[in-house]
Amino acid sequence: MSSIQALRGTRDILPSESPLWETIERLARHVLNQFAYREIRTPLFEQTELFARGIGEATDAVGKEMYSFEDRGGRSIALRPEITAGLVRAFIQNKLFAQGGVQRLWHLGPAFRYERPQAGRQRQFHQLDVEILGSRDPRADVEVIAIATQLLNTLGLKALTLELNSVGSSEDRQSYREALVRYLTPFAHELDTDSQDRLIRNPLRILDSKDKRTQEIVTEAPSLLDFLSHDSQKHFEGVQQHLTNLGISFNINPRLVRGLDYYTHTAFEIQSADLGAQATVCAGGRYDGLVAQLGGPDTPAIGFGMGIERLIILLEQMKRFSTVPELDIYFISRGEKAELQSAILANQLRQQGYSVEVDLSGSAFGKQFKRADRSGAVVGLIVGDAEAEAGKVQLKWLGSGDQAELSQADLMAQAKDLKAKIAQRRADLA
RNA sequence: GCGAGCGUAGCCAAGCGGUUAAGGCAGUGGAUUGUGAUUCCACCAUUCGCGGGUUCGAUCCCCGUCGUUCGCCCCA
């Protein structure tokens, strides 16, 4: 145990898991392309102040969970606890607003929070972040939701629910907050201790308390939806209308409250029952004030973050994706001359577009065949002393065991043919 | 930050106070200098996360510590 371990809450993504990550990344890229979103890559760390100002000093993500430190120049730096703030900073700094119209952006990468790890939660975790800046139109809200649902559908995930709410403008929320506190204060001593604390710090969060008694009290509480201004209400109705038009079903949840300060109007979460305590795979909302708050021009925006690790948990439960690499050819050779020849042939075949693995062990043919079998290759090419002398090679179909000898020159001459046959063989198996 | 469970090989594990620390998978070598999911044999933990304590004796009991898992808080 004296060897160095990965830090708590961090994890290695091993070769057995990385194909799943690649699948998610590939499909995400594809769907985002369909929606005309463009990738942006921003730094993993930023000035601490960006997060303090953008996300909110009082939020847990910033107040107690941020990895912040002083660099060698005495600047206060933080690893990003989420992606939106940095993306908005880049939007402002690079004056992307000057290109007019709306900007559709996405980014996939790690974020960091100093929390106790548990199911679906790590200190370094990955998020797909999708944002559309410059539109107040409810269709923009629905567009990002449509991206999320299409991506999840493409991955084959079922049994997810879209929870939808509007938290209104900051004025709406302010008046609601007062009404809520007015209602709850007489019950203060009956609330669970966490909620008593929240009554002062962040009353809206009491709405989704897990405590039974608190839940009972909250059922009778005034509803946020009754405090929406006319405009807020109209926007919310627009969102619902467009969702319905697109055939995306949703569940209005007046208790859905987002954790970060910058949200306004639309708030949504996509949840799964199969994730344990962290049910949310994807969460987002509108943040019309954030860009201005960070020093940019007044720009409405909406987006979401999707937790890749949580997605992976769901996909692994389905066991739908293969983790076996696609290997065409496995080279078996023994003897100095044979090993030399097979190295050359392997390289030529790679240049022809094959994926080729060469057995380097020099061990008995029996062992090499065993490894060839397990490698998942379709074809085994064997060069021993006899073949090396005669300039030949044994071509073996590892599935059926059929084997034929041909000259190395013929092998290369028929390389195109072979490729079609390998594809055919693989299709037959699938 | 708080609560609970668990740490025996690369993986899955049995043992729960007496000293040879089961078994399975994987791996390596061999039976078989050249043909693979069959079979057989051998090898693979001076040691049970780490430190301390109790005991004649501790993988097993106690304390601490680290890690891990699940939950709370919070969140993707």
Short mmCIF file of N, CA, C and O in Angstrom, two decimals, chain A residues 316-384:
data_model
loop_
_atom_site.label_atom_id
_atom_site.label_comp_id
_atom_site.label_asym_id
_atom_site.label_seq_id
_atom_site.Cartn_x
_atom_site.Cartn_y
_atom_site.Cartn_z
N GLU A 316 -24.08 1.28 -18.58
CA GLU A 316 -23.51 0.00 -18.15
C GLU A 316 -24.59 -0.93 -17.65
O GLU A 316 -24.49 -2.14 -17.81
N GLN A 317 -25.61 -0.35 -17.05
CA GLN A 317 -26.72 -1.20 -16.60
C GLN A 317 -27.40 -1.88 -17.79
O GLN A 317 -27.91 -2.98 -17.67
N MET A 318 -27.38 -1.20 -18.94
CA MET A 318 -28.01 -1.78 -20.12
C MET A 318 -27.12 -2.78 -20.83
O MET A 318 -27.61 -3.59 -21.61
N LYS A 319 -25.83 -2.70 -20.63
CA LYS A 319 -24.87 -3.60 -21.29
C LYS A 319 -25.11 -3.64 -22.79
O LYS A 319 -25.13 -4.70 -23.40
N ARG A 320 -25.33 -2.49 -23.36
CA ARG A 320 -25.73 -2.48 -24.75
C ARG A 320 -24.54 -2.28 -25.69
O ARG A 320 -24.60 -2.56 -26.88
N PHE A 321 -23.44 -1.79 -25.14
CA PHE A 321 -22.33 -1.43 -26.01
C PHE A 321 -21.17 -2.40 -25.81
O PHE A 321 -20.80 -2.74 -24.70
N SER A 322 -20.62 -2.82 -26.90
CA SER A 322 -19.50 -3.74 -26.85
C SER A 322 -18.24 -3.00 -26.44
O SER A 322 -18.04 -1.84 -26.76
N THR A 323 -17.39 -3.68 -25.68
CA THR A 323 -16.14 -3.04 -25.29
C THR A 323 -14.96 -3.74 -25.94
O THR A 323 -13.82 -3.51 -25.59
N VAL A 324 -15.25 -4.65 -26.89
CA VAL A 324 -14.17 -5.37 -27.56
C VAL A 324 -13.65 -4.52 -28.74
O VAL A 324 -14.43 -4.07 -29.56
N PRO A 325 -12.36 -4.28 -28.79
CA PRO A 325 -11.84 -3.50 -29.90
C PRO A 325 -11.96 -4.28 -31.20
O PRO A 325 -11.94 -5.51 -31.21
N GLU A 326 -12.10 -3.58 -32.28
CA GLU A 326 -12.23 -4.24 -33.57
C GLU A 326 -10.85 -4.46 -34.17
O GLU A 326 -10.22 -3.54 -34.65
N LEU A 327 -10.43 -5.71 -34.12
CA LEU A 327 -9.11 -6.04 -34.63
C LEU A 327 -9.28 -6.94 -35.85
O LEU A 327 -10.04 -7.90 -35.83
N ASP A 328 -8.58 -6.61 -36.94
CA ASP A 328 -8.71 -7.41 -38.15
C ASP A 328 -7.79 -8.63 -38.12
O ASP A 328 -8.21 -9.74 -38.39
N ILE A 329 -6.53 -8.38 -37.82
CA ILE A 329 -5.51 -9.41 -38.04
C ILE A 329 -4.61 -9.57 -36.82
O ILE A 329 -4.20 -8.58 -36.21
N TYR A 330 -4.32 -10.82 -36.49
CA TYR A 330 -3.38 -11.10 -35.40
C TYR A 330 -2.22 -11.90 -36.01
O TYR A 330 -2.43 -12.93 -36.65
N PHE A 331 -1.01 -11.40 -35.81
CA PHE A 331 0.17 -12.03 -36.39
C PHE A 331 0.82 -12.99 -35.43
O PHE A 331 1.18 -12.63 -34.32
N ILE A 332 1.00 -14.22 -35.90
CA ILE A 332 1.66 -15.24 -35.10
C ILE A 332 2.96 -15.60 -35.82
O ILE A 332 2.94 -15.97 -36.98
N SER A 333 4.06 -15.46 -35.12
CA SER A 333 5.31 -15.81 -35.79
C SER A 333 6.32 -16.30 -34.78
O SER A 333 6.24 -16.00 -33.58
N ARG A 334 7.24 -17.09 -35.28
CA ARG A 334 8.27 -17.64 -34.43
C ARG A 334 9.54 -17.83 -35.24
O ARG A 334 9.49 -18.32 -36.36
N GLY A 335 10.65 -17.45 -34.67
CA GLY A 335 11.92 -17.55 -35.38
C GLY A 335 12.32 -16.19 -35.90
O GLY A 335 11.48 -15.37 -36.26
N GLU A 336 13.61 -15.98 -35.95
CA GLU A 336 14.13 -14.64 -36.24
C GLU A 336 13.66 -14.11 -37.59
O GLU A 336 13.12 -13.01 -37.69
N LYS A 337 13.80 -14.93 -38.60
CA LYS A 337 13.47 -14.49 -39.96
C LYS A 337 11.96 -14.26 -40.09
O LYS A 337 11.50 -13.28 -40.67
N ALA A 338 11.21 -15.18 -39.48
CA ALA A 338 9.74 -15.09 -39.55
C ALA A 338 9.26 -13.83 -38.83
O ALA A 338 8.34 -13.15 -39.29
N GLU A 339 9.86 -13.54 -37.70
CA GLU A 339 9.44 -12.37 -36.94
C GLU A 339 9.71 -11.09 -37.73
O GLU A 339 8.91 -10.16 -37.72
N LEU A 340 10.84 -11.10 -38.41
CA LEU A 340 11.19 -9.94 -39.23
C LEU A 340 10.19 -9.75 -40.35
O LEU A 340 9.66 -8.66 -40.57
N GLN A 341 9.89 -10.84 -41.02
CA GLN A 341 8.95 -10.76 -42.16
C GLN A 341 7.56 -10.34 -41.70
O GLN A 341 6.90 -9.53 -42.35
N SER A 342 7.14 -10.89 -40.58
CA SER A 342 5.78 -10.56 -40.15
C SER A 342 5.69 -9.10 -39.72
O SER A 342 4.65 -8.46 -39.91
N ALA A 343 6.78 -8.58 -39.18
CA ALA A 343 6.76 -7.16 -38.82
C ALA A 343 6.58 -6.29 -40.06
O ALA A 343 5.81 -5.32 -40.05
N ILE A 344 7.25 -6.69 -41.13
CA ILE A 344 7.14 -5.92 -42.38
C ILE A 344 5.74 -6.05 -42.97
O ILE A 344 5.10 -5.06 -43.34
N LEU A 345 5.24 -7.29 -43.01
CA LEU A 345 3.89 -7.51 -43.55
C LEU A 345 2.84 -6.75 -42.74
O LEU A 345 1.93 -6.14 -43.29
N ALA A 346 3.00 -6.81 -41.42
CA ALA A 346 2.02 -6.14 -40.55
C ALA A 346 1.97 -4.66 -40.87
O ALA A 346 0.90 -4.06 -40.97
N ASN A 347 3.13 -4.10 -41.06
CA ASN A 347 3.18 -2.66 -41.34
C ASN A 347 2.54 -2.33 -42.68
O ASN A 347 1.82 -1.35 -42.81
N GLN A 348 2.80 -3.19 -43.67
CA GLN A 348 2.19 -2.95 -44.98
C GLN A 348 0.68 -3.06 -44.90
O GLN A 348 -0.05 -2.28 -45.51
N LEU A 349 0.21 -4.03 -44.12
CA LEU A 349 -1.24 -4.21 -43.99
C LEU A 349 -1.87 -3.02 -43.29
O LEU A 349 -2.97 -2.60 -43.62
N ARG A 350 -1.15 -2.48 -42.32
CA ARG A 350 -1.68 -1.29 -41.63
C ARG A 350 -1.81 -0.13 -42.59
O ARG A 350 -2.77 0.63 -42.54
N GLN A 351 -0.83 -0.04 -43.50
CA GLN A 351 -0.92 1.04 -44.48
C GLN A 351 -2.09 0.83 -45.42
O GLN A 351 -2.59 1.78 -46.01
N GLN A 352 -2.53 -0.41 -45.54
CA GLN A 352 -3.71 -0.71 -46.36
C GLN A 352 -5.00 -0.47 -45.57
O GLN A 352 -6.09 -0.74 -46.07
N GLY A 353 -4.85 -0.09 -44.31
CA GLY A 353 -6.04 0.25 -43.53
C GLY A 353 -6.49 -0.83 -42.56
O GLY A 353 -7.53 -0.69 -41.92
N TYR A 354 -5.73 -1.89 -42.42
CA TYR A 354 -6.10 -2.93 -41.46
C TYR A 354 -5.65 -2.56 -40.06
O TYR A 354 -4.64 -1.87 -39.89
N SER A 355 -6.38 -3.07 -39.06
CA SER A 355 -5.84 -3.01 -37.71
C SER A 355 -5.16 -4.35 -37.43
O SER A 355 -5.75 -5.41 -37.64
N VAL A 356 -3.94 -4.27 -37.01
CA VAL A 356 -3.11 -5.47 -36.93
C VAL A 356 -2.37 -5.51 -35.60
O VAL A 356 -1.77 -4.52 -35.20
N GLU A 357 -2.45 -6.65 -34.92
CA GLU A 357 -1.67 -6.83 -33.70
C GLU A 357 -0.64 -7.93 -33.93
O GLU A 357 -0.96 -8.98 -34.47
N VAL A 358 0.58 -7.66 -33.51
CA VAL A 358 1.65 -8.63 -33.69
C VAL A 358 1.99 -9.25 -32.33
O VAL A 358 2.21 -8.52 -31.36
N ASP A 359 2.00 -10.56 -32.26
CA ASP A 359 2.38 -11.22 -31.02
C ASP A 359 3.90 -11.10 -30.83
O ASP A 359 4.67 -11.51 -31.69
N LEU A 360 4.28 -10.51 -29.72
CA LEU A 360 5.70 -10.25 -29.49
C LEU A 360 6.33 -11.24 -28.54
O LEU A 360 7.50 -11.12 -28.20
N SER A 361 5.56 -12.21 -28.08
CA SER A 361 6.04 -13.03 -26.97
C SER A 361 7.13 -14.01 -27.39
O SER A 361 7.96 -14.41 -26.58
N GLY A 362 7.13 -14.45 -28.64
CA GLY A 362 8.07 -15.48 -29.05
C GLY A 362 7.78 -16.82 -28.41
O GLY A 362 8.58 -17.74 -28.46
N SER A 363 6.61 -16.96 -27.78
CA SER A 363 6.32 -18.23 -27.11
C SER A 363 5.76 -19.25 -28.10
O SER A 363 5.57 -18.95 -29.28
N ALA A 364 5.51 -20.44 -27.61
CA ALA A 364 5.10 -21.54 -28.46
C ALA A 364 3.87 -21.18 -29.28
O ALA A 364 3.05 -20.37 -28.85
N PHE A 365 3.71 -21.78 -30.46
CA PHE A 365 2.58 -21.46 -31.33
C PHE A 365 1.26 -21.65 -30.59
O PHE A 365 0.32 -20.87 -30.76
N GLY A 366 1.18 -22.68 -29.80
CA GLY A 366 -0.06 -22.94 -29.07
C GLY A 366 -0.49 -21.75 -28.27
O GLY A 366 -1.66 -21.35 -28.27
N LYS A 367 0.46 -21.16 -27.56
CA LYS A 367 0.15 -19.99 -26.73
C LYS A 367 -0.26 -18.81 -27.59
O LYS A 367 -1.17 -18.06 -27.24
N GLN A 368 0.43 -18.66 -28.70
CA GLN A 368 0.13 -17.52 -29.55
C GLN A 368 -1.27 -17.66 -30.16
O GLN A 368 -1.99 -16.68 -30.30
N PHE A 369 -1.64 -18.88 -30.51
CA PHE A 369 -2.99 -19.08 -31.04
C PHE A 369 -4.04 -18.75 -29.99
O PHE A 369 -5.09 -18.19 -30.29
N LYS A 370 -3.74 -19.11 -28.78
CA LYS A 370 -4.68 -18.83 -27.70
C LYS A 370 -4.90 -17.33 -27.58
O LYS A 370 -6.02 -16.85 -27.44
N ARG A 371 -3.80 -16.61 -27.62
CA ARG A 371 -3.92 -15.15 -27.51
C ARG A 371 -4.63 -14.56 -28.73
O ARG A 371 -5.43 -13.64 -28.62
N ALA A 372 -4.32 -15.15 -29.90
CA ALA A 372 -4.97 -14.66 -31.13
C ALA A 372 -6.48 -14.82 -30.99
O ALA A 372 -7.26 -13.92 -31.31
N ASP A 373 -6.86 -15.96 -30.46
CA ASP A 373 -8.28 -16.25 -30.29
C ASP A 373 -8.94 -15.22 -29.38
O ASP A 373 -10.03 -14.75 -29.63
N ARG A 374 -8.26 -14.87 -28.32
CA ARG A 374 -8.84 -13.94 -27.36
C ARG A 374 -8.76 -12.49 -27.80
O ARG A 374 -9.40 -11.63 -27.22
N SER A 375 -7.94 -12.23 -28.78
CA SER A 375 -7.75 -10.84 -29.18
C SER A 375 -8.98 -10.29 -29.90
O SER A 375 -9.15 -9.09 -30.02
N GLY A 376 -9.83 -11.19 -30.38
CA GLY A 376 -11.00 -10.73 -31.13
C GLY A 376 -10.71 -10.51 -32.60
O GLY A 376 -11.58 -10.05 -33.34
N ALA A 377 -9.49 -10.84 -33.04
CA ALA A 377 -9.15 -10.66 -34.45
C ALA A 377 -9.96 -11.63 -35.31
O ALA A 377 -10.36 -12.70 -34.85
N VAL A 378 -10.17 -11.25 -36.55
CA VAL A 378 -10.94 -12.10 -37.46
C VAL A 378 -10.01 -13.10 -38.14
O VAL A 378 -10.36 -14.26 -38.35
N VAL A 379 -8.82 -12.62 -38.47
CA VAL A 379 -7.87 -13.44 -39.21
C VAL A 379 -6.57 -13.57 -38.44
O VAL A 379 -6.11 -12.61 -37.83
N GLY A 380 -6.00 -14.78 -38.47
CA GLY A 380 -4.67 -14.98 -37.96
C GLY A 380 -3.71 -15.19 -39.12
O GLY A 380 -4.04 -15.92 -40.05
N LEU A 381 -2.59 -14.52 -39.10
CA LEU A 381 -1.58 -14.77 -40.12
C LEU A 381 -0.39 -15.41 -39.43
O LEU A 381 0.11 -14.88 -38.45
N ILE A 382 0.04 -16.54 -39.96
CA ILE A 382 1.09 -17.30 -39.31
C ILE A 382 2.32 -17.37 -40.20
O ILE A 382 2.23 -17.74 -41.36
N VAL A 383 3.43 -17.00 -39.63
CA VAL A 383 4.70 -17.15 -40.33
C VAL A 383 5.67 -17.88 -39.38
O VAL A 383 6.02 -17.37 -38.33
N GLY A 384 6.03 -19.10 -39.77
CA GLY A 384 7.04 -19.85 -39.02
C GLY A 384 8.28 -19.98 -39.88
O GLY A 384 8.38 -19.33 -40.93
#
